[in-house]
Amino acid sequence: MEPSSVPPASATPSWDVFPQQTLEPVDIAVLVLYFLFVLAVGLWSMWKTQRSTVKGYFLAGGQMVWWPVGASLFASNVGSGHFIGLAGSGAASGIAATAYEWNGMFCVLVLAWLFLPIYIASGVTTMPEYLQRRFGGKRIQIFLAILYLFIYIFTKISVDMYAGALFIQQALHWDLYIAVAGLLAITAVYTVSGGLAAVIYTDALQTLIMLIGAVSLMVFSFIEVGGLEGLQAKYFGAIPSIRQENSSCGLPRADAFHIFRDPVSSDLPWPGVLVGMTIPSLWYWCTDQVIVQRSLAAKNLSHAKGGSLMTSYLKILPLFMMVMPGMISRVLFPDLVACADPEICQKICGNPSGCSDIAYPKLVLELLPVGLRGLMMSVMIAALMSSLTSIFNSSSTIFTMDLWKHLRPRCSEWELMVVGRVFVLLLTVVSILWIPLVQAGQGGQLFIYIQSISSYLQPPVAVVFILGCFWRRANEKGAFWGLLLGLLLGGVRLVLDFIYPEPQCGQPDTRPGVVRHMHYLYFSMVLGATTSLTVLLVSLATEPPAPEQISRLTWFTRGDAPAVQEAAAAAAAGPGPTKEQLELSPTPESGPDPSKGAAEAKGSSKLLSTVLWLCGMERRQEGAEPLPRAEPLPVVSLEEEPLVKHILNINLLLCVCAGIFLWAYFA
């Protein structure tokens, strides 16, 4: 195909990607139905669960069965950033980005079989709290709590907002601020009032909608291109009509259908994919608050394992549901999706470095019939809402349990509930303020942008968790200095990446050698190794951890009797509340009793009582009864029924084999 400088008749001279301005009435009806449905599920789960205690609100009372847990894990993971980003990476460079998803297949199983038994035995609510019990001291806990909130706000919230914005603004032509504020208002309603239970049940619904919508789009796009064979044949011919001659810009990669690529010159080198990618992936699936909190909400270990298996099976789909449709979009609209000239790209999508991010929205609006288009819009909004609510709920858990309780150790349970809910509202405002920055900021291959930031900040944290869980000798000093050194190195590289961005195609590469030759996945390996060495050396050079910092807190001691730990006031076992629970709900003598205030307010304000009911805090209104004591947390046993255990283990084997087969087939 000769590169010509005249656009073919099919290309629109105005370069308008989404010419049709409005959705049909049928589509709007589908969208409205979807919103009503989500709100109904959110409100139903509010009626159903106990939201007035810390455990009820932040851990859904620990009563979830396996399928909502699995669906919620999947929905929290797959945000709108996934649809836009994975399809965009598929359009730009082929199937390699699938490696992230298939890495997650194994890591989520590692969570359920190796990490969760430790977390359950230790009885923690948040991940920084686990490290505080395991290593003692407060500095790691506070350092990590702040780092987690930073990672959530900078990578997760901002990226999902960008992807959602791209869809809402370009595809629907709605006013961005009004649309996002409306979406966030709806999500905040059930996140603030219903807590984790509401988030998990609505996630389960969103997963169903996402699967139905994405699979139907996949079917339409494969029919359009002539199946997998058609895609493999036509992808390499998907070249934009306007591009610089004698350069590789705009040409599809020769290794587009391989996951394992050249270790030196490619965009995702295979040693980096195997090792460097696994470290941030373990952070995400095994130590990230958003994910672990869902697993801790399960009834018992078997249900948590079942949920992880379900997620693992679902993680097979993104290649077919997101990456390949992105490639098909390039085949069908090469001039728009694969544009190679910076000026034209600027006209098409306002981003000179490439327009691969429009691949998925373009496909939705061009291929789907009326009605299904509305469904797909709901899918994108579902993806955005489910990942945002998950982040909101987990961030408020971390803020409340790790930072607020540190500032006010004697605060009542009532106060913790208020703070948790107010923090969700605060995050909602932050998300709206993010929009202009996100619009101005990073375009191009969105998914790769998130992943490179992850590769700089997450490996040190992952290493500290892994060593804390599986090496008894690791101590507080080792963990702290390992974290500090790792994050300093990661921060330096992050800053270098922002100062020296990747040059556009065809431009000379003038970046310093450490940025140019050191792929971010290799850097992740170096970070992991540096942190491990630091933790090992410092731990061995200083005193070993105390017995109560090991009992029920590592893999080898997870079955210890809770006695040692009760002395450390860490596990809530037996009928009497332990010191920590007394902190959560102090006796009426400790300071003025807020319930009196609430009771007096009851007469004066019906509005207040409605608000309190919405927040699940009406229980405090009965001024007659003393302050309700936190119900003792049941000791979650690690025992499993033999039959269930065998079924789960057989499934584990099947799932791992399926994963290995897929890796081998597409490698």
XYZ file of C-alpha atoms in Angstrom:
667
model
C 0.000 0.000 0.000
C 1.595 3.258 -1.198
C 1.484 5.995 1.431
C -0.277 8.914 -0.223
C -0.761 12.397 1.097
C -4.366 12.694 -0.109
C -6.936 11.389 2.370
C -9.214 8.753 0.853
C -12.873 9.561 0.292
C -13.864 7.548 3.363
C -11.896 9.773 5.734
C -13.828 12.773 6.944
C -12.005 15.994 6.058
C -13.087 17.550 9.377
C -11.508 14.624 11.274
C -14.573 14.522 13.518
C -14.354 11.174 15.270
C -17.876 10.996 16.619
C -20.097 12.709 14.048
C -23.517 11.707 15.370
C -24.319 14.114 18.178
C -27.056 12.478 20.203
C -28.115 9.108 21.521
C -31.432 7.726 20.311
C -34.407 7.763 22.729
C -34.089 3.968 23.119
C -30.466 4.331 24.235
C -31.376 7.037 26.726
C -34.145 4.813 28.092
C -31.610 1.983 28.582
C -29.253 4.369 30.404
C -32.005 5.648 32.693
C -33.104 2.081 33.455
C -29.533 1.202 34.279
C -29.203 4.081 36.759
C -32.488 3.211 38.448
C -31.409 -0.414 38.691
C -28.064 0.450 40.294
C -29.688 2.801 42.789
C -32.276 0.146 43.623
C -29.579 -2.450 44.324
C -27.599 0.088 46.362
C -30.636 0.998 48.483
C -31.692 -2.652 48.873
C -28.258 -3.571 50.218
C -28.530 -0.646 52.652
C -31.730 -2.094 54.096
C -30.198 -5.517 54.269
C -26.929 -4.931 56.091
C -25.872 -3.543 59.412
C -24.109 -0.287 58.639
C -23.829 1.247 62.075
C -20.669 -0.492 63.276
C -17.127 -0.205 62.017
C -17.036 -3.838 60.876
C -20.502 -3.579 59.311
C -19.604 -0.450 57.379
C -16.010 -1.138 56.327
C -16.075 -4.957 56.045
C -19.759 -5.541 55.175
C -20.115 -7.374 58.501
C -17.909 -10.173 57.144
C -20.995 -11.888 55.727
C -20.412 -11.981 51.958
C -20.683 -15.204 49.949
C -18.294 -16.050 47.128
C -20.052 -14.717 44.031
C -20.520 -11.069 45.084
C -16.912 -11.118 46.355
C -15.611 -12.439 43.009
C -17.748 -10.054 40.976
C -16.696 -7.129 43.123
C -12.992 -8.017 42.813
C -13.404 -8.053 39.035
C -15.433 -4.834 38.881
C -13.050 -2.970 41.214
C -10.145 -4.047 39.049
C -11.686 -3.387 35.629
C -12.444 0.325 35.547
C -13.210 2.520 32.577
C -9.440 2.970 32.305
C -9.235 -0.706 31.340
C -11.713 -0.463 28.494
C -10.124 2.656 27.035
C -6.538 1.759 27.932
C -6.383 -1.914 26.996
C -8.222 -1.328 23.719
C -5.898 1.609 23.028
C -2.791 -0.482 23.736
C -4.219 -3.212 21.501
C -4.740 -0.745 18.671
C -1.282 0.765 19.112
C 0.897 -2.278 19.708
C -1.029 -5.554 19.644
C -1.878 -8.027 22.384
C 1.115 -7.542 24.717
C -0.838 -5.464 27.268
C -2.879 -8.619 27.995
C 0.123 -9.779 30.000
C -1.011 -7.458 32.819
C -4.403 -9.139 32.956
C -3.083 -12.677 32.781
C -0.496 -11.915 35.421
C -3.412 -10.937 37.635
C -4.963 -14.380 37.058
C -2.200 -15.959 39.125
C -1.755 -13.150 41.639
C -5.394 -13.156 42.740
C -5.016 -16.890 43.487
C -1.829 -16.188 45.444
C -3.902 -13.743 47.510
C -6.525 -16.315 48.465
C -4.223 -19.276 49.079
C -1.193 -17.594 50.673
C -1.895 -14.069 51.938
C -5.520 -14.188 53.101
C -5.042 -16.881 55.761
C -2.467 -14.551 57.371
C -4.683 -11.465 57.144
C -7.691 -13.355 58.529
C -5.686 -14.836 61.400
C -4.336 -11.401 62.310
C -7.827 -9.858 62.347
C -6.960 -6.589 60.591
C -9.187 -4.147 58.681
C -6.577 -2.282 56.630
C -3.213 -3.131 55.128
C -1.202 -0.425 56.933
C -2.748 -1.777 60.157
C -1.346 -5.234 59.335
C 2.161 -3.812 58.993
C 1.727 -1.908 62.255
C 0.907 -5.176 64.071
C 3.595 -7.142 62.291
C 6.421 -4.655 62.808
C 5.218 -2.513 65.733
C 5.738 1.232 65.757
C 3.550 3.779 64.032
C 5.794 5.246 61.353
C 5.357 2.476 58.759
C 1.586 2.499 59.214
C 1.253 6.260 58.736
C 3.827 6.393 55.940
C 1.963 3.654 54.054
C -1.503 5.060 54.716
C -0.422 8.357 53.152
C 1.310 6.559 50.249
C -1.806 4.465 49.530
C -4.033 7.530 49.476
C -1.516 9.199 47.148
C -1.474 6.206 44.766
C -5.290 6.053 44.764
C -5.778 9.720 44.013
C -2.968 10.063 41.473
C -3.203 6.868 39.491
C -6.572 5.293 40.082
C -9.057 8.125 40.504
C -7.404 10.397 37.951
C -7.060 7.707 35.284
C -10.605 6.428 35.648
C -11.854 10.006 35.520
C -9.860 10.596 32.321
C -11.207 7.484 30.659
C -14.763 8.165 31.756
C -14.402 11.772 30.597
C -13.174 10.686 27.175
C -16.276 8.589 26.764
C -18.799 11.043 28.165
C -17.422 14.076 26.394
C -16.425 12.702 23.011
C -19.035 10.047 22.547
C -22.065 11.556 24.255
C -21.188 15.252 23.862
C -22.462 15.944 27.366
C -21.083 18.740 29.474
C -18.245 17.031 31.293
C -18.536 18.711 34.686
C -22.294 18.231 34.971
C -22.050 14.615 33.806
C -19.245 13.667 36.189
C -20.776 15.543 39.113
C -24.052 13.694 38.471
C -22.331 10.305 38.283
C -20.364 10.954 41.435
C -23.486 12.139 43.250
C -25.204 8.831 42.477
C -22.188 6.768 43.545
C -21.656 8.825 46.692
C -25.271 8.187 47.780
C -24.842 4.466 48.241
C -21.125 4.516 49.078
C -21.613 7.003 51.903
C -24.738 5.439 53.294
C -24.358 1.742 52.565
C -20.648 1.152 53.127
C -18.825 -1.845 51.681
C -21.913 -4.066 51.432
C -23.635 -1.615 49.075
C -20.449 -1.278 47.036
C -20.043 -5.057 46.693
C -23.655 -5.737 45.682
C -23.732 -2.907 43.136
C -20.359 -4.153 41.826
C -21.889 -7.569 41.252
C -24.623 -5.946 39.167
C -22.090 -3.800 37.285
C -20.000 -6.915 36.481
C -23.020 -8.600 34.931
C -23.778 -5.497 32.841
C -20.120 -5.130 31.818
C -19.900 -8.758 30.689
C -23.165 -8.664 28.698
C -22.248 -5.391 26.994
C -18.602 -6.110 26.307
C -19.259 -9.626 24.996
C -21.981 -8.374 22.642
C -19.622 -5.696 21.277
C -16.919 -8.362 20.880
C -19.279 -10.540 18.832
C -20.275 -7.627 16.583
C -16.670 -6.580 16.009
C -15.433 -10.102 15.227
C -18.303 -10.572 12.760
C -17.357 -7.261 11.134
C -13.712 -8.219 10.668
C -14.199 -11.900 9.833
C -13.210 -13.685 13.020
C -9.756 -14.171 14.519
C -8.257 -15.229 11.158
C -9.624 -12.072 9.551
C -8.115 -9.936 12.300
C -4.702 -11.608 11.976
C -4.758 -11.090 8.218
C -6.049 -7.509 8.152
C -4.304 -6.021 11.199
C -0.944 -5.646 9.465
C -2.608 -3.734 6.622
C -4.215 -1.210 8.997
C -1.954 1.694 8.049
C -3.123 5.323 8.076
C -3.244 6.988 4.650
C -1.229 10.020 5.766
C 2.135 9.210 7.286
C 5.817 10.059 6.855
C 7.365 7.887 4.171
C 10.466 5.767 4.923
C 9.756 5.698 8.675
C 8.049 3.089 10.826
C 5.500 5.582 12.198
C 1.942 4.366 11.857
C 2.986 0.830 10.884
C 1.634 -2.034 13.016
C 4.293 -3.841 15.060
C 5.602 -7.042 13.511
C 5.261 -8.808 16.895
C 1.682 -7.572 17.453
C 0.332 -11.082 18.117
C 3.017 -12.074 20.627
C 2.973 -11.498 24.376
C 6.671 -12.317 24.802
C 8.766 -9.751 22.942
C 12.423 -8.927 22.352
C 14.215 -8.424 25.717
C 16.190 -5.368 24.560
C 14.403 -3.341 21.919
C 10.672 -4.010 22.366
C 7.949 -2.101 24.232
C 7.319 -4.940 26.735
C 10.483 -7.080 27.082
C 9.718 -10.654 28.122
C 11.989 -10.923 31.217
C 10.358 -7.727 32.441
C 6.920 -9.196 31.787
C 7.712 -12.359 33.758
C 9.471 -10.805 36.770
C 9.206 -7.022 36.699
C 5.473 -7.064 36.070
C 4.758 -9.663 38.725
C 6.041 -7.463 41.563
C 3.570 -4.554 41.115
C 0.935 -7.154 40.271
C 1.480 -8.856 43.641
C 1.222 -5.460 45.306
C -2.072 -4.816 43.583
C -3.731 -8.189 44.113
C -2.281 -9.224 47.471
C -1.630 -6.057 49.469
C -3.862 -3.363 47.979
C -6.629 -2.198 50.301
C -9.270 -2.114 47.529
C -8.779 -5.786 46.686
C -8.000 -7.256 50.105
C -10.924 -5.470 51.771
C -13.332 -7.313 49.470
C -11.793 -10.666 50.316
C -11.881 -9.912 54.046
C -15.620 -9.247 53.737
C -16.182 -12.900 52.751
C -17.928 -15.209 55.246
C -14.955 -17.526 55.579
C -11.771 -18.570 53.828
C -13.587 -20.928 51.434
C -15.866 -18.152 50.188
C -12.880 -15.841 49.779
C -11.085 -18.519 47.724
C -14.209 -19.058 45.635
C -14.390 -15.333 44.922
C -10.735 -15.262 43.866
C -11.250 -18.228 41.540
C -14.218 -16.516 39.933
C -12.141 -13.368 39.352
C -9.280 -15.432 37.977
C -11.534 -17.112 35.408
C -13.027 -13.736 34.440
C -9.523 -12.321 33.897
C -9.167 -14.577 30.844
C -11.699 -12.382 29.036
C -9.967 -8.979 28.659
C -7.880 -10.146 25.677
C -11.061 -11.009 23.778
C -13.316 -8.348 25.305
C -11.009 -5.319 25.206
C -7.612 -5.825 23.538
C -8.776 -7.511 20.324
C -11.732 -5.154 19.801
C -9.156 -2.337 20.053
C -7.147 -4.007 17.275
C -10.329 -4.476 15.219
C -11.071 -0.778 15.672
C -7.697 -0.038 14.096
C -8.500 -2.331 11.163
C -11.859 -0.633 10.586
C -10.786 3.005 11.144
C -7.033 3.130 10.432
C -6.959 6.867 9.623
C -8.485 7.848 12.951
C -7.288 5.235 15.441
C -3.791 4.719 14.016
C -3.068 8.331 12.979
C 0.690 8.877 12.636
C 0.987 12.595 11.899
C 1.106 14.728 15.106
C -0.891 17.574 13.507
C -3.663 15.279 12.335
C -3.753 13.455 15.677
C -4.142 16.834 17.372
C -7.160 17.526 15.138
C -8.719 14.102 15.697
C -8.490 13.701 19.449
C -6.497 16.663 20.757
C -3.452 14.542 21.509
C -0.414 14.821 19.212
C 1.204 11.611 20.466
C -1.528 9.331 19.077
C -5.243 8.588 19.144
C -5.280 4.914 20.102
C -7.409 5.762 23.165
C -10.456 6.448 20.993
C -10.443 2.866 19.650
C -13.100 1.512 22.012
C -15.592 4.422 22.022
C -15.364 4.598 18.208
C -16.232 0.910 17.933
C -19.203 1.274 20.280
C -20.753 4.141 18.355
C -20.105 2.736 14.880
C -20.900 -0.966 15.169
C -23.660 -1.360 17.721
C -27.341 -1.068 16.857
C -29.668 1.310 18.718
C -30.421 0.066 22.234
C -27.188 -1.879 22.542
C -25.377 1.422 22.232
C -27.145 2.638 25.353
C -26.204 -0.633 27.052
C -22.535 -0.103 26.173
C -22.687 3.448 27.523
C -24.010 1.960 30.751
C -21.131 -0.530 30.672
C -18.587 2.272 30.499
C -20.352 4.196 33.239
C -20.624 0.966 35.273
C -16.898 0.408 34.924
C -16.206 3.975 36.019
C -18.620 3.865 38.946
C -17.622 0.454 40.256
C -13.925 1.241 40.384
C -14.516 4.717 41.848
C -16.829 3.466 44.608
C -14.306 0.775 45.485
C -11.529 3.340 45.759
C -13.748 5.717 47.756
C -14.695 3.035 50.248
C -11.150 1.729 50.673
C -9.597 5.186 50.933
C -12.070 6.157 53.602
C -11.270 2.916 55.457
C -7.557 3.695 55.407
C -8.054 7.331 56.385
C -10.432 6.472 59.230
C -8.737 3.396 60.685
C -5.085 4.353 60.150
C -4.844 8.134 60.236
C -7.881 9.335 62.210
C -7.575 6.689 64.934
C -3.929 7.668 65.258
C -4.857 11.333 65.712
C -7.717 10.544 68.121
C -7.080 7.144 69.728
C -10.059 7.453 72.120
C -12.647 8.387 69.506
C -16.007 6.620 69.625
C -17.301 4.251 66.997
C -19.932 6.865 66.115
C -17.175 9.370 65.338
C -15.327 6.865 63.143
C -18.513 6.273 61.150
C -19.026 10.021 60.631
C -15.391 10.565 59.604
C -15.474 7.631 57.172
C -18.546 9.019 55.459
C -17.330 12.618 55.337
C -14.051 11.469 53.790
C -15.974 9.801 50.918
C -17.683 13.135 50.217
C -14.302 14.873 50.309
C -12.890 12.415 47.750
C -15.900 13.072 45.516
C -15.009 16.763 45.453
C -11.321 15.955 44.808
C -12.332 13.784 41.842
C -14.306 16.630 40.278
C -11.366 19.005 40.776
C -9.121 16.469 39.002
C -10.955 16.757 35.682
C -9.144 19.810 34.207
C -5.730 18.419 35.211
C -6.525 15.048 33.728
C -7.737 16.616 30.500
C -4.607 18.701 30.172
C -2.314 15.890 31.251
C -1.301 12.539 30.012
C -2.847 11.236 26.825
C -1.508 8.629 24.453
C -1.475 5.111 25.743
C -3.295 5.619 28.992
C -2.918 2.075 30.289
C 0.852 2.104 29.942
C 1.013 5.442 31.790
C -0.699 3.983 34.869
C 1.455 0.891 34.741
C 4.734 2.789 34.583
C 3.787 4.885 37.629
C 2.861 1.638 39.410
C 6.243 0.141 38.569
C 7.985 2.970 40.420
C 5.906 3.193 43.605
C 4.614 -0.300 44.279
C 7.546 -2.770 44.277
C 9.045 -1.569 47.594
C 5.664 -1.948 49.321
C 5.109 -5.385 47.794
C 8.532 -6.600 48.930
C 7.976 -5.395 52.505
C 4.631 -7.235 52.664
C 6.055 -10.428 51.186
C 9.000 -10.470 53.596
C 6.734 -9.526 56.529
C 4.361 -12.393 55.753
C 6.901 -15.099 54.902
C 10.103 -14.285 56.806
C 9.845 -14.199 60.603
C 13.133 -12.377 61.111
C 12.051 -9.219 59.239
C 11.738 -6.329 61.699
C 10.521 -2.735 61.824
C 13.854 -1.063 61.093
C 14.524 -3.278 58.092
C 11.042 -2.725 56.699
C 11.162 1.034 57.226
C 14.555 1.612 55.616
C 13.774 -0.778 52.781
C 10.561 1.118 52.050
C 12.245 4.499 52.290
C 15.151 3.626 49.999
C 12.902 1.895 47.458
C 10.433 4.759 47.308
C 13.223 7.352 47.015
C 14.697 5.509 44.012
C 11.225 5.089 42.504
C 10.446 8.769 43.070
C 13.657 9.858 41.326
C 12.838 7.737 38.288
C 9.240 9.010 38.268
C 10.457 12.627 38.215
C 12.964 11.834 35.428
C 10.141 10.290 33.393
C 8.066 13.444 33.732
C 10.985 15.758 32.877
C 12.051 13.667 29.864
C 8.903 12.333 28.196
C 9.180 9.707 25.477
C 9.864 11.386 22.109
C 7.177 11.169 19.428
C 7.588 8.717 16.592
C 10.333 9.825 14.229
C 11.882 12.312 16.706
C 15.448 11.755 17.987
C 15.680 10.298 21.504
C 17.653 12.717 23.684
C 16.740 11.281 27.092
C 19.518 10.333 29.577
C 20.685 6.727 29.299
C 19.094 5.491 32.533
C 15.665 6.515 31.253
C 16.236 5.518 27.636
C 17.780 2.068 28.120
C 16.190 0.999 31.388
C 12.647 -0.182 30.641
C 10.237 0.520 33.503
C 9.663 -3.224 34.006
C 13.402 -3.766 34.418
C 13.480 -0.831 36.810
C 10.735 -2.542 38.812
C 13.005 -5.607 39.129
C 15.916 -3.438 40.321
C 13.667 -1.706 42.863
C 12.389 -5.020 44.179
C 15.920 -6.389 44.547
C 17.237 -3.219 46.240
C 14.375 -3.143 48.740
C 14.755 -6.867 49.532
C 18.475 -6.506 50.151
C 17.977 -3.493 52.405
C 15.272 -5.233 54.461
C 17.412 -8.385 54.771
C 20.607 -6.615 55.796
C 19.052 -4.110 58.214
C 16.831 -6.763 59.826
C 19.751 -9.125 60.384
C 21.889 -6.308 61.783
C 19.256 -5.229 64.344
C 17.280 -6.996 67.067
C 14.691 -9.678 66.097
C 10.954 -8.820 66.345
C 9.086 -9.523 69.612
C 7.007 -12.752 69.857
C 3.678 -10.861 69.699
C 4.792 -9.339 66.386
C 5.055 -12.822 64.899
C 2.238 -14.814 66.507
C -0.667 -15.193 64.004
C 1.001 -12.622 61.755
C 3.150 -14.749 59.428
C 2.466 -17.780 57.237
C 4.221 -20.127 59.658
C 2.492 -18.826 62.782
C -1.006 -18.241 61.368
C -2.352 -21.190 63.359
C -1.039 -20.068 66.767
C -3.463 -19.897 69.663
C -4.656 -16.302 70.023
C -3.311 -16.021 73.588
C -0.050 -14.186 72.862
C -1.843 -11.767 70.679
C -4.584 -10.983 73.140
C -1.853 -9.803 75.434
C -0.858 -7.471 72.631
C -4.509 -6.384 72.343
C -4.566 -7.216 68.698
C -7.085 -10.001 68.115
C -10.697 -9.676 69.078
C -11.512 -13.115 70.365
C -13.821 -14.495 73.004
C -16.977 -12.889 74.395
C -15.423 -9.931 76.228
C -14.335 -6.960 74.163
C -10.602 -6.421 73.993
C -8.807 -3.161 74.557
C -9.113 -2.210 70.917
C -12.846 -2.653 70.858
C -13.212 -0.623 74.012
C -11.374 2.086 72.130
C -13.869 1.811 69.330
C -16.805 2.345 71.670
C -15.825 3.868 75.006
C -18.111 3.615 78.028
C -20.598 6.461 78.531
C -18.420 7.947 81.306
C -15.589 8.736 78.904
C -16.509 12.285 78.014
C -19.901 13.761 77.113
C -22.329 11.297 75.598
C -23.176 12.330 72.039
C -26.319 10.193 72.105
C -27.968 12.734 74.414
C -27.305 15.389 71.816
C -28.710 13.158 69.113
C -31.816 12.476 71.203
C -32.446 16.163 71.856
C -31.959 16.936 68.179
C -34.544 14.291 67.336
C -37.410 16.392 68.562
C -36.204 19.525 66.839
C -35.340 18.086 63.463
C -36.989 15.445 61.341
C -34.414 16.234 58.679
C -31.540 15.219 60.949
C -33.113 11.867 61.712
C -33.589 11.213 57.988
C -29.940 12.051 57.334
C -28.892 9.815 60.215
C -31.015 6.978 58.859
C -29.468 7.412 55.413
C -26.055 7.112 57.025
C -27.093 4.013 58.927
C -26.531 5.719 62.261
C -30.068 5.900 63.576
C -29.179 3.372 66.268
C -27.583 6.072 68.372
C -30.841 8.021 68.605
C -32.425 6.024 71.380
C -31.099 8.208 74.161
C -32.552 5.880 76.778
C -30.171 3.015 76.166
C -26.481 3.443 76.921
C -23.958 3.651 74.154
C -24.061 0.383 72.180
C -20.926 -1.654 72.585
C -19.213 -2.924 69.461
C -20.207 -6.523 69.011
C -17.125 -8.716 69.494
C -15.660 -9.654 66.158
C -16.065 -13.373 65.658
C -12.819 -15.262 65.394
C -12.780 -16.194 61.736
C -11.540 -19.746 61.640
C -9.151 -20.905 58.952
C -10.807 -24.341 58.948
C -12.434 -25.463 55.707
C -14.793 -28.359 55.012
C -12.756 -31.152 53.389
C -15.099 -31.506 50.383
C -15.208 -27.768 49.691
C -11.451 -27.588 50.105
C -10.920 -30.335 47.504
C -13.286 -28.682 45.021
C -11.461 -25.367 45.459
C -8.042 -26.971 45.043
C -9.108 -28.828 41.879
C -10.387 -25.533 40.491
C -7.123 -23.879 41.453
C -5.244 -26.452 39.372
C -7.620 -26.043 36.426
C -7.314 -22.279 36.557
C -3.511 -22.328 36.729
C -3.365 -24.794 33.817
C -5.710 -22.597 31.758
C -3.491 -19.610 32.522
C -0.287 -21.417 31.562
C -1.893 -22.688 28.332
C -2.988 -19.160 27.351
C 0.456 -17.729 28.091
C 2.131 -20.474 26.064
C -0.323 -20.206 23.164
C 0.009 -16.435 22.760
C 3.654 -16.099 23.812
